[in-house]
N, CA, C and O atoms as a CHARMM CRD file, in Angstrom:
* protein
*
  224
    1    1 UNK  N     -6.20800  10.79900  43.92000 PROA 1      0.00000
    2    1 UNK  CA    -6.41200  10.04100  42.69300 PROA 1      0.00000
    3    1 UNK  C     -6.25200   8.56100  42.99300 PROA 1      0.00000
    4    1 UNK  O     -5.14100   8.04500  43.11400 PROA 1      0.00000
    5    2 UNK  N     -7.41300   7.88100  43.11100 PROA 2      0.00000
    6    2 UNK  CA    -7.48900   6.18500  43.20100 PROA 2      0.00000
    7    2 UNK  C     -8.50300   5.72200  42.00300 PROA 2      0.00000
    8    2 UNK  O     -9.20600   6.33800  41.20200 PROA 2      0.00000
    9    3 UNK  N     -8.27200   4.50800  42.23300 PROA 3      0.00000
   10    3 UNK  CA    -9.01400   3.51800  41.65700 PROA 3      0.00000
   11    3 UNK  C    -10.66100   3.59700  42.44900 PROA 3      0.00000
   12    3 UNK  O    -10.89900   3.16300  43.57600 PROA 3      0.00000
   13    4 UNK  N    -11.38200   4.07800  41.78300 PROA 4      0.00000
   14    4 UNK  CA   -12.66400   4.30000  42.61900 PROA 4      0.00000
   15    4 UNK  C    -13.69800   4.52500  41.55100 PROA 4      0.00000
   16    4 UNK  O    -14.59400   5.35000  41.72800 PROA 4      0.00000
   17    5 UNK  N    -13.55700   3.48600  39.93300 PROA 5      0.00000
   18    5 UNK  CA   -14.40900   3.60500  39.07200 PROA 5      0.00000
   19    5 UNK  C    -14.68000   4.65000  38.07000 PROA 5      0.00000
   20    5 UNK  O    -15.53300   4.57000  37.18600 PROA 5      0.00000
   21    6 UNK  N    -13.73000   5.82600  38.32300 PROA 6      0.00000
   22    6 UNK  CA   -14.53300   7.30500  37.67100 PROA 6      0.00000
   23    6 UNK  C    -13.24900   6.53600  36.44300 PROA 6      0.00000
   24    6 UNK  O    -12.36300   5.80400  36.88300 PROA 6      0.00000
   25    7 UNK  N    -13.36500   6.86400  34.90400 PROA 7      0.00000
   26    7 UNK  CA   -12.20100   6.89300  34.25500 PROA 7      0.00000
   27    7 UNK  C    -12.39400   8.38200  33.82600 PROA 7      0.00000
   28    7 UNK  O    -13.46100   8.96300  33.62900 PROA 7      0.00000
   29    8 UNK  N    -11.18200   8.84500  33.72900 PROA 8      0.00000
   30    8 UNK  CA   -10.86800  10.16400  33.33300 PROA 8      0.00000
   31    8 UNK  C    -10.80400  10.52800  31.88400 PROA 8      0.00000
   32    8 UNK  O     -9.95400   9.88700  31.26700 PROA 8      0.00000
   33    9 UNK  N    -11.58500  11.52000  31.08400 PROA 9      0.00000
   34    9 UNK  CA   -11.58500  11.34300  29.70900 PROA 9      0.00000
   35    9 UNK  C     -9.85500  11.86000  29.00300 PROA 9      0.00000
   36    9 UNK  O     -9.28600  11.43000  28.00000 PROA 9      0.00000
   37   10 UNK  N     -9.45300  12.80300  29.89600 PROA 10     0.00000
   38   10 UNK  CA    -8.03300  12.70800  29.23700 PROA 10     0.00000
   39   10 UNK  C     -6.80500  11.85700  29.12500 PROA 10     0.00000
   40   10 UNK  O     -5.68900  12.08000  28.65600 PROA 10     0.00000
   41   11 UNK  N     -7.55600  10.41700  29.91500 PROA 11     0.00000
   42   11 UNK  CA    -7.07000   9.40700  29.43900 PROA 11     0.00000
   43   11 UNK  C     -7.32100   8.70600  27.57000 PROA 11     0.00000
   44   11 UNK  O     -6.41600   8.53700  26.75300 PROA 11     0.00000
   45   12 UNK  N     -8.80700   8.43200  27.36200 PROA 12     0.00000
   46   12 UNK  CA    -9.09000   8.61500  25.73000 PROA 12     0.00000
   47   12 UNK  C     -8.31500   9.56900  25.02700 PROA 12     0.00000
   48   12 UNK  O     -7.37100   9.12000  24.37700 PROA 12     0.00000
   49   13 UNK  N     -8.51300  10.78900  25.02000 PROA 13     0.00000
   50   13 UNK  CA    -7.46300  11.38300  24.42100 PROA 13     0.00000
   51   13 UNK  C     -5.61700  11.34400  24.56100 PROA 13     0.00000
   52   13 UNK  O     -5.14300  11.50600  23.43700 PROA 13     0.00000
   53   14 UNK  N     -4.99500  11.24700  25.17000 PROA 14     0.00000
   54   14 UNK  CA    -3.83600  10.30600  25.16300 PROA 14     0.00000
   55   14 UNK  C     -3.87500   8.91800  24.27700 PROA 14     0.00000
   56   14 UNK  O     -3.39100   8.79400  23.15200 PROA 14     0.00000
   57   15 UNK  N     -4.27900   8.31700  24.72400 PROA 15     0.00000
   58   15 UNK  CA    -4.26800   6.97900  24.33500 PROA 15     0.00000
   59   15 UNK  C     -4.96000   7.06400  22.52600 PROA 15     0.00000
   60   15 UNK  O     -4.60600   6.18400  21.74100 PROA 15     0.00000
   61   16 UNK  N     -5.78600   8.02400  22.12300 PROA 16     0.00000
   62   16 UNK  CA    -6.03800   7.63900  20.79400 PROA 16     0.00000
   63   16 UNK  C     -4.70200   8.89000  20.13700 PROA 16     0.00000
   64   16 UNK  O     -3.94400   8.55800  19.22600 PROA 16     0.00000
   65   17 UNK  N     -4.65500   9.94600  20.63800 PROA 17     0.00000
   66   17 UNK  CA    -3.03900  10.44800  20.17400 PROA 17     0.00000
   67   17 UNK  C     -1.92000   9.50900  20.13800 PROA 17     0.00000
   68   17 UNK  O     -1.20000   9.73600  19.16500 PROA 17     0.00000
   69   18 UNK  N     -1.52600   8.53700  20.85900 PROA 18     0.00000
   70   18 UNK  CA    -0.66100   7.42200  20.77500 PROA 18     0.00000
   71   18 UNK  C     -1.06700   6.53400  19.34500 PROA 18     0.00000
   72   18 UNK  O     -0.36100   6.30700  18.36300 PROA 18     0.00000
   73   19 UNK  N     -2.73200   6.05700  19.68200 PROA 19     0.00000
   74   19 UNK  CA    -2.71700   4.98900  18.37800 PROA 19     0.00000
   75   19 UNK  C     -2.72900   5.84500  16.98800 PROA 19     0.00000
   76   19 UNK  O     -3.01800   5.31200  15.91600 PROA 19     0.00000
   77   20 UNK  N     -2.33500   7.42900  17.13000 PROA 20     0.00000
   78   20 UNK  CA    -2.97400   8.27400  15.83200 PROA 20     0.00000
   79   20 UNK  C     -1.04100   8.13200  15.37200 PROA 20     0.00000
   80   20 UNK  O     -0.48200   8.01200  14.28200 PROA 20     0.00000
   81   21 UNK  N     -0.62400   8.19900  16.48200 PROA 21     0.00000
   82   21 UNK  CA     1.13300   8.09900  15.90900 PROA 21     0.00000
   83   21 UNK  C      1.33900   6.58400  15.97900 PROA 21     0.00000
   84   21 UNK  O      2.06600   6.19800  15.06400 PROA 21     0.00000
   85   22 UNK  N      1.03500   5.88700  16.56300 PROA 22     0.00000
   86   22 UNK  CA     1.09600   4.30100  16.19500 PROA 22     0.00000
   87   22 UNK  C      0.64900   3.76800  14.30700 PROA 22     0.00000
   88   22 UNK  O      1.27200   3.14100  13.45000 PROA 22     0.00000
   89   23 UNK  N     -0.19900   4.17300  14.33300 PROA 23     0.00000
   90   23 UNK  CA    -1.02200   3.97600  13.00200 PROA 23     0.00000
   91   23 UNK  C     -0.21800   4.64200  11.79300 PROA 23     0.00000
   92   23 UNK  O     -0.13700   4.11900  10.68100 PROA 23     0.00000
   93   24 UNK  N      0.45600   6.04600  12.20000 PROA 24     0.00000
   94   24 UNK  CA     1.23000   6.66300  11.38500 PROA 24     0.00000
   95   24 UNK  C      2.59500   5.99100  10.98800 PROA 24     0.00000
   96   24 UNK  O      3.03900   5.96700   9.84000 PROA 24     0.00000
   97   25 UNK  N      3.16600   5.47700  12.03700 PROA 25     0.00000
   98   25 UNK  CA     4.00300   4.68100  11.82100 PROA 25     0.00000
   99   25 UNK  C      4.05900   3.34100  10.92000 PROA 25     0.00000
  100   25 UNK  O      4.76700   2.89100  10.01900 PROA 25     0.00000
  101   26 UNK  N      3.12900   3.02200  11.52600 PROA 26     0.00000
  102   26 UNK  CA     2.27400   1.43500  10.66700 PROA 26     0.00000
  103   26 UNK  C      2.54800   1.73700   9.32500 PROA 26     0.00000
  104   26 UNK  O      3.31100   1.17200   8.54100 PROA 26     0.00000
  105   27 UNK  N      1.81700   2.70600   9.17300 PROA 27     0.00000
  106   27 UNK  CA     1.40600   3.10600   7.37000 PROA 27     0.00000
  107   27 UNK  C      2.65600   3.55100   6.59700 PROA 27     0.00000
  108   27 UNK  O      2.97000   3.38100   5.41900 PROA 27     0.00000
  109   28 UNK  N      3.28300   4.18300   7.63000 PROA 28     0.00000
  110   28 UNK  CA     5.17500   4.77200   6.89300 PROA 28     0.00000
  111   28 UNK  C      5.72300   2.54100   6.63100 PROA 28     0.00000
  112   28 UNK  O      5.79700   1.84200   5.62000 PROA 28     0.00000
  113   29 UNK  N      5.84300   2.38600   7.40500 PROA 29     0.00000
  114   29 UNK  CA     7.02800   1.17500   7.08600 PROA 29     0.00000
  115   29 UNK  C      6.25600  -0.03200   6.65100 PROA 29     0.00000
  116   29 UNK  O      6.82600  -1.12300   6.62700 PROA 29     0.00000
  117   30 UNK  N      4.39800   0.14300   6.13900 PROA 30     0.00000
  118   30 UNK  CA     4.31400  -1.38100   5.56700 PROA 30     0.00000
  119   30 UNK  C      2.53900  -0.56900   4.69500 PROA 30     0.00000
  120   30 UNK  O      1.51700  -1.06700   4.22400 PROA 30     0.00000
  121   31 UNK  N      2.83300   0.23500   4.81000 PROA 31     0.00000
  122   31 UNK  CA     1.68800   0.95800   4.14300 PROA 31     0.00000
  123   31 UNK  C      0.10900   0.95800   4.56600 PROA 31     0.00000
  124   31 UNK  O     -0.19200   1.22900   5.72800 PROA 31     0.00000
  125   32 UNK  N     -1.15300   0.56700   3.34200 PROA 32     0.00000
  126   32 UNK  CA    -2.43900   0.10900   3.86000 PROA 32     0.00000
  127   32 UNK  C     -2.36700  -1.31200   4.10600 PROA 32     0.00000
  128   32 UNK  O     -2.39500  -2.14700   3.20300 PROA 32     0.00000
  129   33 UNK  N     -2.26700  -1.59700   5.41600 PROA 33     0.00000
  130   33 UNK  CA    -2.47300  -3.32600   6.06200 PROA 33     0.00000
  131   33 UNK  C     -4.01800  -3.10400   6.64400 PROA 33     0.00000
  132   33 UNK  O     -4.75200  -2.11600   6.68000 PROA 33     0.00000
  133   34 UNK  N     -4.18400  -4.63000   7.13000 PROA 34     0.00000
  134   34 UNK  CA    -5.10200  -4.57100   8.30400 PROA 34     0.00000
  135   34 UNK  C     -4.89500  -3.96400   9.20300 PROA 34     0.00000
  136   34 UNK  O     -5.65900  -3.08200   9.59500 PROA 34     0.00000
  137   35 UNK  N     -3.66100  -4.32000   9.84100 PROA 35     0.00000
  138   35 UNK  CA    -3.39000  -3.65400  10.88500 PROA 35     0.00000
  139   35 UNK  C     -3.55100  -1.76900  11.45000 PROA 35     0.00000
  140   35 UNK  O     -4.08300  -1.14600  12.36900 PROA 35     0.00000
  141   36 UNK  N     -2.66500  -1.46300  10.14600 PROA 36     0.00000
  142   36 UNK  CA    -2.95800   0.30500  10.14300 PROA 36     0.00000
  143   36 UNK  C     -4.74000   0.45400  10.13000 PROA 36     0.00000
  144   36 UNK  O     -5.17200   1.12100  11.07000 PROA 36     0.00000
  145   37 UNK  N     -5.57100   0.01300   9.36100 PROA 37     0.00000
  146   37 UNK  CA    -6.82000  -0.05300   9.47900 PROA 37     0.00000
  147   37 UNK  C     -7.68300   0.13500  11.14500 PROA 37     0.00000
  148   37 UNK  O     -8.44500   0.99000  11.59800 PROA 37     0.00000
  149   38 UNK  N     -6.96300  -1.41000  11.80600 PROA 38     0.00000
  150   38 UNK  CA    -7.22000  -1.31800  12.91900 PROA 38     0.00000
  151   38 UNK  C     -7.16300  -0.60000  13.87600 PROA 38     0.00000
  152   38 UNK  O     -7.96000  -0.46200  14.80400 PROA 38     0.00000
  153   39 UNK  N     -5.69100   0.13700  13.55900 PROA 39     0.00000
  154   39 UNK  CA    -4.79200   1.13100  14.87400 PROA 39     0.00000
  155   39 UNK  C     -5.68700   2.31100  14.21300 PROA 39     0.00000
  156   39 UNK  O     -6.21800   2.99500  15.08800 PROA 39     0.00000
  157   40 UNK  N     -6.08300   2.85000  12.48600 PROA 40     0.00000
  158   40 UNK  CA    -7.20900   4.11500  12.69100 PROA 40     0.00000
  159   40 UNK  C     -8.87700   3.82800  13.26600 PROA 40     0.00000
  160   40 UNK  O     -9.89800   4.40300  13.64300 PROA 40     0.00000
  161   41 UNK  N     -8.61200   3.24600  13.15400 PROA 41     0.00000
  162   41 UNK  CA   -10.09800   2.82300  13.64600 PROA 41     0.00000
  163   41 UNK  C    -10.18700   2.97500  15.31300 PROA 41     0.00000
  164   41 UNK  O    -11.16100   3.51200  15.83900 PROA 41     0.00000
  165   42 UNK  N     -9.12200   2.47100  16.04300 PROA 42     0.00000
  166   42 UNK  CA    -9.28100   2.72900  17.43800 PROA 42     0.00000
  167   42 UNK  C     -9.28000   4.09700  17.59300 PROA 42     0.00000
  168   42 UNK  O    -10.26300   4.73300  17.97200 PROA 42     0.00000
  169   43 UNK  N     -8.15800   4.59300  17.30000 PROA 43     0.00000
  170   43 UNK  CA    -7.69400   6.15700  17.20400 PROA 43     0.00000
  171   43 UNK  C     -9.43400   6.95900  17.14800 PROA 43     0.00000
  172   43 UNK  O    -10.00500   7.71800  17.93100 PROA 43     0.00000
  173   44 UNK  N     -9.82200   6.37000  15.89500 PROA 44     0.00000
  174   44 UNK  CA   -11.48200   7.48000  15.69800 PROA 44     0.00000
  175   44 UNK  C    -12.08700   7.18300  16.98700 PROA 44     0.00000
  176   44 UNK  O    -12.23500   8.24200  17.59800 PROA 44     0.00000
  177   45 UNK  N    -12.52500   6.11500  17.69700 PROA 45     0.00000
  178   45 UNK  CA   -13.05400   5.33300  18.36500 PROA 45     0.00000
  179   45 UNK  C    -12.86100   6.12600  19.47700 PROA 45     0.00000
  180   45 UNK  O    -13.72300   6.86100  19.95700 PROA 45     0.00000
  181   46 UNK  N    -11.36800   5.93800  20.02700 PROA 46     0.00000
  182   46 UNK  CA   -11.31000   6.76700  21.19600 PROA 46     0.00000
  183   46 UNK  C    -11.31300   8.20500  21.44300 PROA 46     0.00000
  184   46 UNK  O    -11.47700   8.74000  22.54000 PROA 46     0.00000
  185   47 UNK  N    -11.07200   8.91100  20.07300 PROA 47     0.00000
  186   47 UNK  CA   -11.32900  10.11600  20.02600 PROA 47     0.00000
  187   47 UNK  C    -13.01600  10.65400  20.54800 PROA 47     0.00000
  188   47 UNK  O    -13.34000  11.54800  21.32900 PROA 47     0.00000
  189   48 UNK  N    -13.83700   9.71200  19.76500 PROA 48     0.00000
  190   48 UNK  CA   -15.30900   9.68800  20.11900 PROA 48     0.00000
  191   48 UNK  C    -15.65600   9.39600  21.35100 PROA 48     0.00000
  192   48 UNK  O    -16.55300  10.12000  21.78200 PROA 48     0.00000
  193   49 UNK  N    -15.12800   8.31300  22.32100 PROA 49     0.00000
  194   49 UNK  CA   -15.14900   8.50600  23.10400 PROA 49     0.00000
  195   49 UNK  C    -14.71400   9.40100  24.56400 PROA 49     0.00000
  196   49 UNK  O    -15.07000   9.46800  25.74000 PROA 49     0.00000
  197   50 UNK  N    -13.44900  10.18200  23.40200 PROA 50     0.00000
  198   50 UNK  CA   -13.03300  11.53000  24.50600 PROA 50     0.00000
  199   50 UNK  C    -14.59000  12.32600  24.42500 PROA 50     0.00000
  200   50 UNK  O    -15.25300  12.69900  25.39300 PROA 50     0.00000
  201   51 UNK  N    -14.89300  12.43900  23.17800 PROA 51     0.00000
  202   51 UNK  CA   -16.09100  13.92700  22.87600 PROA 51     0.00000
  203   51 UNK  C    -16.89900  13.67500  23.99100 PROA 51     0.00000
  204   51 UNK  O    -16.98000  14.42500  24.96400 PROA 51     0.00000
  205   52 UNK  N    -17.71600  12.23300  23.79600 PROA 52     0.00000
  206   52 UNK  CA   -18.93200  11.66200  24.68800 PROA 52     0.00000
  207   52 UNK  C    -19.21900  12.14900  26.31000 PROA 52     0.00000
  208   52 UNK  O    -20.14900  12.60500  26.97400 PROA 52     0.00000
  209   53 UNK  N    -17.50000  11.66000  26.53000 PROA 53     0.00000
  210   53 UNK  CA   -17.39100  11.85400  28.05200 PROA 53     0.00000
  211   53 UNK  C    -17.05500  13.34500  28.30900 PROA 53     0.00000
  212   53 UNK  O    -17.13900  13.84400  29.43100 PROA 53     0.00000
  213   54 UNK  N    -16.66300  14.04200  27.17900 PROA 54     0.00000
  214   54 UNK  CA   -16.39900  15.34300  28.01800 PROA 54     0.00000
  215   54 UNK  C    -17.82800  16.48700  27.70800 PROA 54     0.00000
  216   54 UNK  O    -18.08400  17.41800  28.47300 PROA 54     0.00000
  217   55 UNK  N    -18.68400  16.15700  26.37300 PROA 55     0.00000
  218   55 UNK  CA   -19.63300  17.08000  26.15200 PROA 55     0.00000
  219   55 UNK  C    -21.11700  16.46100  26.64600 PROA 55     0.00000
  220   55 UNK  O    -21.97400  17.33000  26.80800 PROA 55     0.00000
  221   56 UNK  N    -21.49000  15.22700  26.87900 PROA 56     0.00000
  222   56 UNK  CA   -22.66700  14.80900  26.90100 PROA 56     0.00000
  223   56 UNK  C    -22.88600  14.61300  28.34400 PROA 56     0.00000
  224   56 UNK  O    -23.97000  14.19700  28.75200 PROA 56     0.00000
């Protein structure tokens, strides 16, 4: 396992499970902000990009 360009899609999935509990958090201690907006929006984002890379 190196640095040799491939990215691994179960990296996207990690990382949008993080912003899906990041965002959850957001929304518990300050409710609908921009911010929570932002952190779901990545979350969908990278989820889509798990699908892409693992079915297409």
């Amino acid at each position: 396992m190196g640095i040799d360009g491939i990215i691994e899609p179960i990296y996207f999935l990690i990382t949008s499970i993080g912003f899906v509990i990041l965002s959850f958090i957001q929304y518990k201690k300050t409710g609908k902000t921009l911010e929570t907006i932002y952190l779901s929006i990545l979350a969908v984002l990278f989820v889509i990009c798990f699908i892409i890379l693992n079915f297409y």
